[in-house]
């Protein structure tokens, strides 16, 4: 005898994943990188202040590109850095995302929130 089946279960998320970043435009590559880095640093400080540890913080980048004029000359450099933070309480995700955006200022990017279950077993 062969028995096959399929099961499905739905559970409430027990963590949130914040997708954040910094993006800066400047006349030099170094200044663009520094601006994006400052934004990510400020966001990281907010999250650490709420108890988010290094194991739950990930950075990615830099991603850089240039903005050119019609003649192909570089007008500006743009640098983007990403920060992903795993937050243990989904209820605080929106507030913390907003706090990070305020701390980073105009160069901060709040790219969204995802919800997940820590133990998928």
XYZ file of N, CA and C in Angstrom:
363
model
N 0.841 -1.155 0.000
C 0.000 0.000 0.000
C 0.901 1.239 0.000
N 0.535 2.221 -0.767
C 1.253 3.488 -0.833
C 0.304 4.606 -0.432
N 0.799 5.431 0.451
C 0.001 6.580 0.884
C 0.794 7.846 0.574
N 0.176 8.761 -0.079
C 0.808 10.056 -0.334
C -0.116 11.145 0.188
N 0.474 12.240 0.498
C -0.354 13.333 1.007
C 0.390 14.650 0.966
N -0.318 15.630 1.357
C 0.244 16.972 1.369
C -0.367 17.708 2.548
N 0.460 18.445 3.243
C -0.033 19.219 4.373
C 0.399 20.662 4.265
N -0.332 21.500 4.903
C -0.001 22.918 4.893
C -0.363 23.497 6.249
N 0.484 24.370 6.718
C 0.238 25.010 7.997
C 0.553 26.494 7.864
N -0.210 27.314 8.530
C 0.049 28.744 8.542
C 0.337 29.162 9.973
N 1.394 29.927 10.133
C 1.754 30.426 11.460
C 2.049 31.918 11.354
N 1.887 32.572 12.465
C 2.197 34.002 12.509
C 3.710 34.190 12.472
N 4.189 35.204 11.793
C 5.638 35.448 11.764
C 6.151 35.815 13.149
N 7.370 35.382 13.441
C 7.974 35.722 14.731
C 9.216 36.594 14.561
N 9.421 37.094 13.353
C 10.529 38.006 13.105
C 10.223 38.859 11.876
N 10.872 39.988 11.825
C 10.774 40.868 10.662
C 12.177 41.090 10.120
N 12.263 41.264 8.831
C 13.540 41.539 8.183
C 13.418 42.907 7.522
N 14.199 43.856 8.020
C 14.176 45.214 7.495
C 15.192 45.335 6.370
N 14.749 45.831 5.234
C 15.638 46.080 4.096
C 15.877 47.580 4.011
N 17.086 47.983 4.348
C 17.456 49.391 4.446
C 18.670 49.669 3.578
N 19.077 50.910 3.540
C 20.299 51.219 2.810
C 20.614 52.692 2.818
N 21.724 53.001 2.198
C 22.145 54.377 2.020
C 22.541 54.586 0.576
N 22.182 55.738 0.044
C 22.553 56.060 -1.329
C 22.937 57.528 -1.383
N 24.132 57.799 -1.873
C 24.622 59.177 -1.916
C 25.160 59.516 -3.293
N 24.933 60.756 -3.678
C 25.443 61.302 -4.942
C 26.426 62.409 -4.590
N 27.590 62.387 -5.230
C 28.617 63.391 -4.924
C 29.512 63.612 -6.141
N 30.329 64.647 -6.050
C 31.243 64.983 -7.144
C 32.400 63.996 -7.263
N 32.710 63.281 -6.166
C 33.795 62.295 -6.217
C 33.293 60.946 -5.724
N 33.977 59.911 -6.173
C 33.634 58.562 -5.724
C 33.765 58.453 -4.208
N 34.870 58.970 -3.663
C 35.113 58.880 -2.220
C 33.996 59.531 -1.417
N 33.525 60.694 -1.861
C 32.461 61.386 -1.136
C 31.135 60.639 -1.232
N 30.855 60.040 -2.382
C 29.628 59.258 -2.532
C 29.663 58.033 -1.624
N 30.794 57.346 -1.590
C 30.942 56.179 -0.719
C 30.818 56.578 0.745
N 31.445 57.672 1.124
C 31.374 58.132 2.513
C 29.945 58.502 2.898
N 29.215 59.140 2.004
C 27.833 59.520 2.296
C 26.931 58.319 2.496
N 27.056 57.326 1.634
C 26.260 56.109 1.788
C 26.661 55.373 3.061
N 27.950 55.352 3.351
C 28.438 54.698 4.564
C 27.921 55.349 5.829
N 27.849 56.683 5.845
C 27.311 57.392 7.012
C 25.852 57.017 7.254
N 25.077 56.929 6.183
C 23.666 56.568 6.321
C 23.516 55.179 6.935
N 24.269 54.216 6.432
C 24.197 52.851 6.961
C 24.700 52.806 8.399
N 25.738 53.560 8.714
C 26.240 53.623 10.090
C 25.155 54.145 11.032
N 24.481 55.224 10.658
C 23.439 55.798 11.517
C 22.295 54.814 11.730
N 21.907 54.107 10.681
C 20.845 53.108 10.804
C 21.279 51.969 11.719
N 22.512 51.540 11.555
C 23.040 50.462 12.396
C 23.050 50.876 13.859
N 23.405 52.118 14.136
C 23.409 52.607 15.516
C 22.008 52.590 16.117
N 20.994 52.961 15.346
C 19.610 52.902 15.827
C 19.252 51.471 16.191
N 19.552 50.540 15.301
C 19.193 49.140 15.531
C 19.952 48.553 16.715
N 21.227 48.849 16.827
C 22.001 48.368 17.979
C 21.452 48.951 19.278
N 20.988 50.189 19.226
C 20.379 50.809 20.397
C 19.121 50.090 20.855
N 18.481 49.397 19.938
C 17.298 48.596 20.268
C 17.661 47.143 20.584
N 18.948 46.838 20.627
C 19.379 45.497 21.000
C 19.613 44.532 19.860
N 19.559 44.995 18.620
C 19.845 44.110 17.485
C 21.350 43.861 17.459
N 21.731 42.594 17.479
C 23.144 42.232 17.526
C 23.771 42.100 16.152
N 25.084 42.026 16.143
C 25.826 41.916 14.886
C 25.421 40.696 14.066
N 25.043 39.603 14.738
C 24.653 38.389 14.017
C 23.380 38.602 13.198
N 22.588 39.616 13.550
C 21.340 39.889 12.843
C 21.441 41.082 11.892
N 22.649 41.566 11.661
C 22.883 42.681 10.741
C 23.770 42.218 9.590
N 23.380 42.550 8.369
C 24.173 42.200 7.187
C 24.258 43.419 6.274
N 25.436 43.629 5.717
C 25.597 44.696 4.735
C 25.965 44.098 3.389
N 25.659 44.848 2.356
C 25.995 44.422 1.000
C 26.351 45.667 0.193
N 27.308 45.521 -0.673
C 27.699 46.636 -1.522
C 29.166 46.927 -1.315
N 29.678 47.961 -1.842
C 28.943 49.050 -2.490
C 28.599 48.751 -3.949
N 27.548 49.389 -4.385
C 27.176 49.407 -5.798
C 27.371 50.852 -6.240
N 28.132 51.053 -7.285
C 28.431 52.420 -7.716
C 28.164 52.589 -9.203
N 27.853 53.801 -9.572
C 27.685 54.147 -10.972
C 27.913 55.646 -11.134
N 28.009 56.063 -12.360
C 28.237 57.479 -12.640
C 27.024 58.075 -13.341
N 26.908 59.371 -13.203
C 25.925 60.143 -13.959
C 26.739 61.030 -14.898
N 26.429 60.941 -16.174
C 27.212 61.675 -17.168
C 26.356 62.724 -17.873
N 27.036 63.712 -18.433
C 26.331 64.719 -19.227
C 26.174 64.200 -20.656
N 25.588 65.010 -21.505
C 25.351 64.589 -22.892
C 26.635 64.294 -23.652
N 27.746 64.864 -23.208
C 29.028 64.615 -23.858
C 29.771 63.414 -23.296
N 29.170 62.730 -22.322
C 29.799 61.553 -21.734
C 30.734 61.852 -20.576
N 30.821 63.116 -20.173
C 31.674 63.472 -19.032
C 30.939 63.177 -17.726
N 31.682 62.728 -16.746
C 31.092 62.375 -15.450
C 30.668 63.642 -14.715
N 29.390 63.716 -14.386
C 28.852 64.817 -13.581
C 28.874 64.474 -12.097
N 28.618 63.201 -11.793
C 28.530 62.796 -10.385
C 28.726 61.294 -10.266
N 29.062 60.897 -9.062
C 29.166 59.484 -8.704
C 28.043 59.168 -7.730
N 27.490 57.972 -7.857
C 26.445 57.523 -6.946
C 26.909 56.216 -6.331
N 26.742 56.105 -5.028
C 27.113 54.886 -4.314
C 25.929 54.428 -3.481
N 25.677 53.140 -3.489
C 24.583 52.548 -2.735
C 25.123 51.404 -1.883
N 24.702 51.361 -0.631
C 25.012 50.265 0.293
C 23.698 49.734 0.851
N 23.597 48.432 1.039
C 22.402 47.833 1.602
C 22.675 47.346 3.020
N 21.641 47.419 3.848
C 21.685 46.911 5.216
C 20.433 46.088 5.437
N 20.604 44.856 5.873
C 19.487 43.986 6.217
C 19.568 43.690 7.704
N 18.440 43.856 8.396
C 18.405 43.631 9.840
C 17.282 42.667 10.183
N 17.624 41.648 10.951
C 16.639 40.681 11.433
C 16.186 41.151 12.815
N 14.880 41.366 12.961
C 14.295 41.901 14.189
C 13.406 40.830 14.807
N 13.604 40.560 16.092
C 12.882 39.483 16.756
C 11.408 39.735 17.009
N 10.955 40.970 16.999
C 9.554 41.293 17.272
C 8.961 42.019 16.067
N 8.115 41.344 15.288
C 7.546 41.981 14.104
C 6.747 43.247 14.413
N 6.222 43.357 15.622
C 5.391 44.508 15.975
C 6.163 45.825 15.963
N 7.478 45.784 16.122
C 8.269 47.023 16.165
C 8.880 47.378 14.808
N 8.682 46.538 13.818
C 9.366 46.707 12.531
C 9.098 48.067 11.891
N 7.865 48.476 11.824
C 7.540 49.746 11.184
C 8.146 50.938 11.898
N 8.066 50.929 13.216
C 8.618 52.035 14.002
C 10.129 52.110 13.847
N 10.797 50.958 13.921
C 12.255 50.944 13.799
C 12.693 51.338 12.392
N 11.944 50.917 11.389
C 12.250 51.307 10.017
C 12.187 52.833 9.891
N 11.152 53.435 10.464
C 11.010 54.893 10.421
C 12.143 55.582 11.178
N 12.519 55.059 12.338
C 13.623 55.639 13.111
C 14.931 55.589 12.323
N 15.153 54.490 11.639
C 16.367 54.363 10.816
C 16.367 55.387 9.694
N 15.223 55.570 9.051
C 15.135 56.527 7.953
C 15.401 57.947 8.439
N 14.859 58.300 9.596
C 15.087 59.638 10.151
C 16.562 59.824 10.497
N 17.167 58.820 11.125
C 18.576 58.921 11.532
C 19.503 59.079 10.332
N 19.190 58.432 9.231
C 20.054 58.470 8.049
C 19.855 59.729 7.213
N 18.730 60.378 7.358
C 18.481 61.596 6.596
C 18.216 61.328 5.124
N 18.544 62.315 4.300
C 18.226 62.245 2.873
C 18.931 61.114 2.136
N 20.037 60.631 2.667
C 20.752 59.548 1.982
C 20.262 58.167 2.405
N 19.369 58.099 3.389
C 18.836 56.817 3.849
C 17.785 56.275 2.901
N 17.702 54.968 2.834
C 16.693 54.297 2.024
C 16.006 53.233 2.866
N 14.680 53.285 2.913
C 13.884 52.252 3.572
C 13.208 51.468 2.450
N 13.745 50.294 2.151
C 13.298 49.532 0.989
C 12.178 48.553 1.283
N 11.852 48.336 2.555
C 10.732 47.470 2.866
C 10.966 46.578 4.068
N 9.909 45.842 4.395
C 9.920 44.900 5.515
C 9.375 43.572 5.014
N 10.047 42.503 5.387
C 9.552 41.148 5.119
C 9.317 40.469 6.458
N 8.380 39.570 6.499
C 8.098 38.834 7.726
C 8.417 37.361 7.505
N 8.886 36.708 8.561
C 9.324 35.317 8.433
C 9.134 34.585 9.756
N 9.354 33.292 9.691
C 9.322 32.428 10.870
C 10.741 31.928 11.090
N 11.254 32.129 12.298
C 12.639 31.760 12.597
C 12.849 30.250 12.498
N 11.997 29.454 13.120
C 12.152 27.991 13.112
C 11.133 27.403 12.151
N 11.593 26.981 10.989
C 10.693 26.461 9.958
C 10.502 24.949 10.055
N 10.992 24.345 11.135
C 10.873 22.888 11.285
C 9.460 22.472 11.627
